[in-house]
C-alpha positions as protocol buffer text, in pm:
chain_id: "A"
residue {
  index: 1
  type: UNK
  ca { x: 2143 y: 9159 z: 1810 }
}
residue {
  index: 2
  type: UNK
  ca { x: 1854 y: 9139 z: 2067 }
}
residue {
  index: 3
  type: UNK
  ca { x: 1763 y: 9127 z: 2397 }
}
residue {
  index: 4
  type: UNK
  ca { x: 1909 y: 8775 z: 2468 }
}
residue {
  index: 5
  type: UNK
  ca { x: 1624 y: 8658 z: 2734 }
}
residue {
  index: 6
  type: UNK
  ca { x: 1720 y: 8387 z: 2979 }
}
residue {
  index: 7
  type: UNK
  ca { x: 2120 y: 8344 z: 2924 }
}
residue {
  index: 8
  type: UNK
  ca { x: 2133 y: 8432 z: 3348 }
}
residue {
  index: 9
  type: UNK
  ca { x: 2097 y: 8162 z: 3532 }
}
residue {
  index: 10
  type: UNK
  ca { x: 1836 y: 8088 z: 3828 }
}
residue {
  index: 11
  type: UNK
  ca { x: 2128 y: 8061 z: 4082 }
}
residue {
  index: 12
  type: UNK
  ca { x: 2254 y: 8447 z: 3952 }
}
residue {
  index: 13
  type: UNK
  ca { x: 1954 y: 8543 z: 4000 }
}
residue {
  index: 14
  type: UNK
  ca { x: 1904 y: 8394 z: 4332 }
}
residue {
  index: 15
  type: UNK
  ca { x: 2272 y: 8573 z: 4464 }
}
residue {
  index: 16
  type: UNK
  ca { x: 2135 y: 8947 z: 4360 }
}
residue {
  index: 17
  type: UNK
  ca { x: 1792 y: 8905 z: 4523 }
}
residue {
  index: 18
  type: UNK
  ca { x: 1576 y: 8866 z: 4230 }
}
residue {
  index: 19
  type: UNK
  ca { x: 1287 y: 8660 z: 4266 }
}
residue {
  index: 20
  type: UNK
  ca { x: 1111 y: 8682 z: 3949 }
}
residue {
  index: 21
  type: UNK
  ca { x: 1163 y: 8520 z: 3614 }
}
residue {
  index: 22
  type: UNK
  ca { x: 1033 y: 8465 z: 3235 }
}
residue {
  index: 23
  type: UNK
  ca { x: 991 y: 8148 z: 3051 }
}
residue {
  index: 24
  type: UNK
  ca { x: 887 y: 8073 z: 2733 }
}
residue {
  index: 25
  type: UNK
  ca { x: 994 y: 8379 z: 2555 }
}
residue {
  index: 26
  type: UNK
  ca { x: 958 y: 8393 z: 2168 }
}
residue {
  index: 27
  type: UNK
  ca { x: 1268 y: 8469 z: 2103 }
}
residue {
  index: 28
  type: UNK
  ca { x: 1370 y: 8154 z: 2307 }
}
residue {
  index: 29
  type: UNK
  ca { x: 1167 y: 7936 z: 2116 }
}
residue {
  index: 30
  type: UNK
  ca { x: 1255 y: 8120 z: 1758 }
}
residue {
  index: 31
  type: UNK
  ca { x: 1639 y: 8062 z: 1843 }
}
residue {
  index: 32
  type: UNK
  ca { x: 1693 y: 7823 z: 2040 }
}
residue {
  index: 33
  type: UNK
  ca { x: 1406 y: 7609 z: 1956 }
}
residue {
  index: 34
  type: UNK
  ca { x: 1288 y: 7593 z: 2329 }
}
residue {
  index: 35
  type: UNK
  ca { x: 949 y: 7326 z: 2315 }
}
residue {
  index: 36
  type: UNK
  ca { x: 683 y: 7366 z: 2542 }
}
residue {
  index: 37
  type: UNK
  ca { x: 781 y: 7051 z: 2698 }
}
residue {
  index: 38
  type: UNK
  ca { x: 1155 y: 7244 z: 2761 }
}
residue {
  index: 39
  type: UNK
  ca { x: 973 y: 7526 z: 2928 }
}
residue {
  index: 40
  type: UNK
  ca { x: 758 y: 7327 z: 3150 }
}
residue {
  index: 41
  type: UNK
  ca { x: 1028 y: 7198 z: 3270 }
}
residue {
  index: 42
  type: UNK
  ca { x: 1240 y: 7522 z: 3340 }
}
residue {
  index: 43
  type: UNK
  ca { x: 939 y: 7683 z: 3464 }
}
residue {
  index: 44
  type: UNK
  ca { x: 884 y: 7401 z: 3754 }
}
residue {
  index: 45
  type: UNK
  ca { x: 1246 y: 7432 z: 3791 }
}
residue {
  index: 46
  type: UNK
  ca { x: 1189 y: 7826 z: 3915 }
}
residue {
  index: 47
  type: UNK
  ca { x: 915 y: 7744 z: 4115 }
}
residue {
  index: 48
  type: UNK
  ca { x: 1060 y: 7452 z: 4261 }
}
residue {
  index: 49
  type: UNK
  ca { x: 1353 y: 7743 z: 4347 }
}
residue {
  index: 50
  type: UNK
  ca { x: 1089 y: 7942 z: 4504 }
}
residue {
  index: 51
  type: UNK
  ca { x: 1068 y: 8185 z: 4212 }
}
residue {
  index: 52
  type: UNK
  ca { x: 763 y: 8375 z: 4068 }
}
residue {
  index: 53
  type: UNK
  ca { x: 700 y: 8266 z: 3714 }
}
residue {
  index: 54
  type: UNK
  ca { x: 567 y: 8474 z: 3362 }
}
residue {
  index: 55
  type: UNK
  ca { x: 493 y: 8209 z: 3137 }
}
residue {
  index: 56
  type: UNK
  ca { x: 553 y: 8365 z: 2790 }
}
residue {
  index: 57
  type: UNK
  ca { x: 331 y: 8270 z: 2534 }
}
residue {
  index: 58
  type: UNK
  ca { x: 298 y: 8537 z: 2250 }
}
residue {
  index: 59
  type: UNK
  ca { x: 394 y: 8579 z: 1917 }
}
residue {
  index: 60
  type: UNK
  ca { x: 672 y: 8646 z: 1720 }
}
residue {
  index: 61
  type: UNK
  ca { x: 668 y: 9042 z: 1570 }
}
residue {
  index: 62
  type: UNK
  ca { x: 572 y: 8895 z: 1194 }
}
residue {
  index: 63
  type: UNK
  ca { x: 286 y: 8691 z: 1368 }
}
residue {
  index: 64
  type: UNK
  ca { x: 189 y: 9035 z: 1532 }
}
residue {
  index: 65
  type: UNK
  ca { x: 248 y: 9223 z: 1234 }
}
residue {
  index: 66
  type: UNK
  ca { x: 34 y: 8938 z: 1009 }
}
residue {
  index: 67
  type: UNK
  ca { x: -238 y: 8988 z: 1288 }
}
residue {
  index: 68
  type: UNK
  ca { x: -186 y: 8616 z: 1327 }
}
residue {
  index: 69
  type: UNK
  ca { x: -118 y: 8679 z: 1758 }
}
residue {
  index: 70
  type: UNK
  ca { x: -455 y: 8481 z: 1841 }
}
residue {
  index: 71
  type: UNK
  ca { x: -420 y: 8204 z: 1616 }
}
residue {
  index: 72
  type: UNK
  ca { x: -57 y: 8144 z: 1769 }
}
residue {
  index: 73
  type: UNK
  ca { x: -122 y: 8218 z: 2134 }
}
């Protein structure tokens, strides 16, 4: 159950005219253990590709709900 962010890949994205992506979502790091390293990486990768890049950095919703969101961003 979720959202499922960044299982479409850059080239998809590229062949229906999109030109904007995420990276670094929560829910990327939380499941699939994504390190910032990993993002840097896939976020020079879109720009490199001539995207536009959001760099996610927030908090997971029991840092949020633990009022913990500036001591993890």
């Amino acid at each position: 159950m979720g959202a499922y962010t960044a299982e479409v890949s850059l080239e998809h994205l590229t062949d229906v005219g999109i030109s904007w992506t995420l990276t670094g979502h929560s829910e990327r790091r939380k499941h699939y253990g994504e390190t910032s390293e990993v993002i840097a990486e896939k976020t020079k990768r879109a720009i490199d590709m001539g995207f536009h890049v959001i760099v996610c950095c927030g908090e997971l919703l029991e840092d949020r709900q633990a009022n913990k969101t500036m001591d993890v961003v």
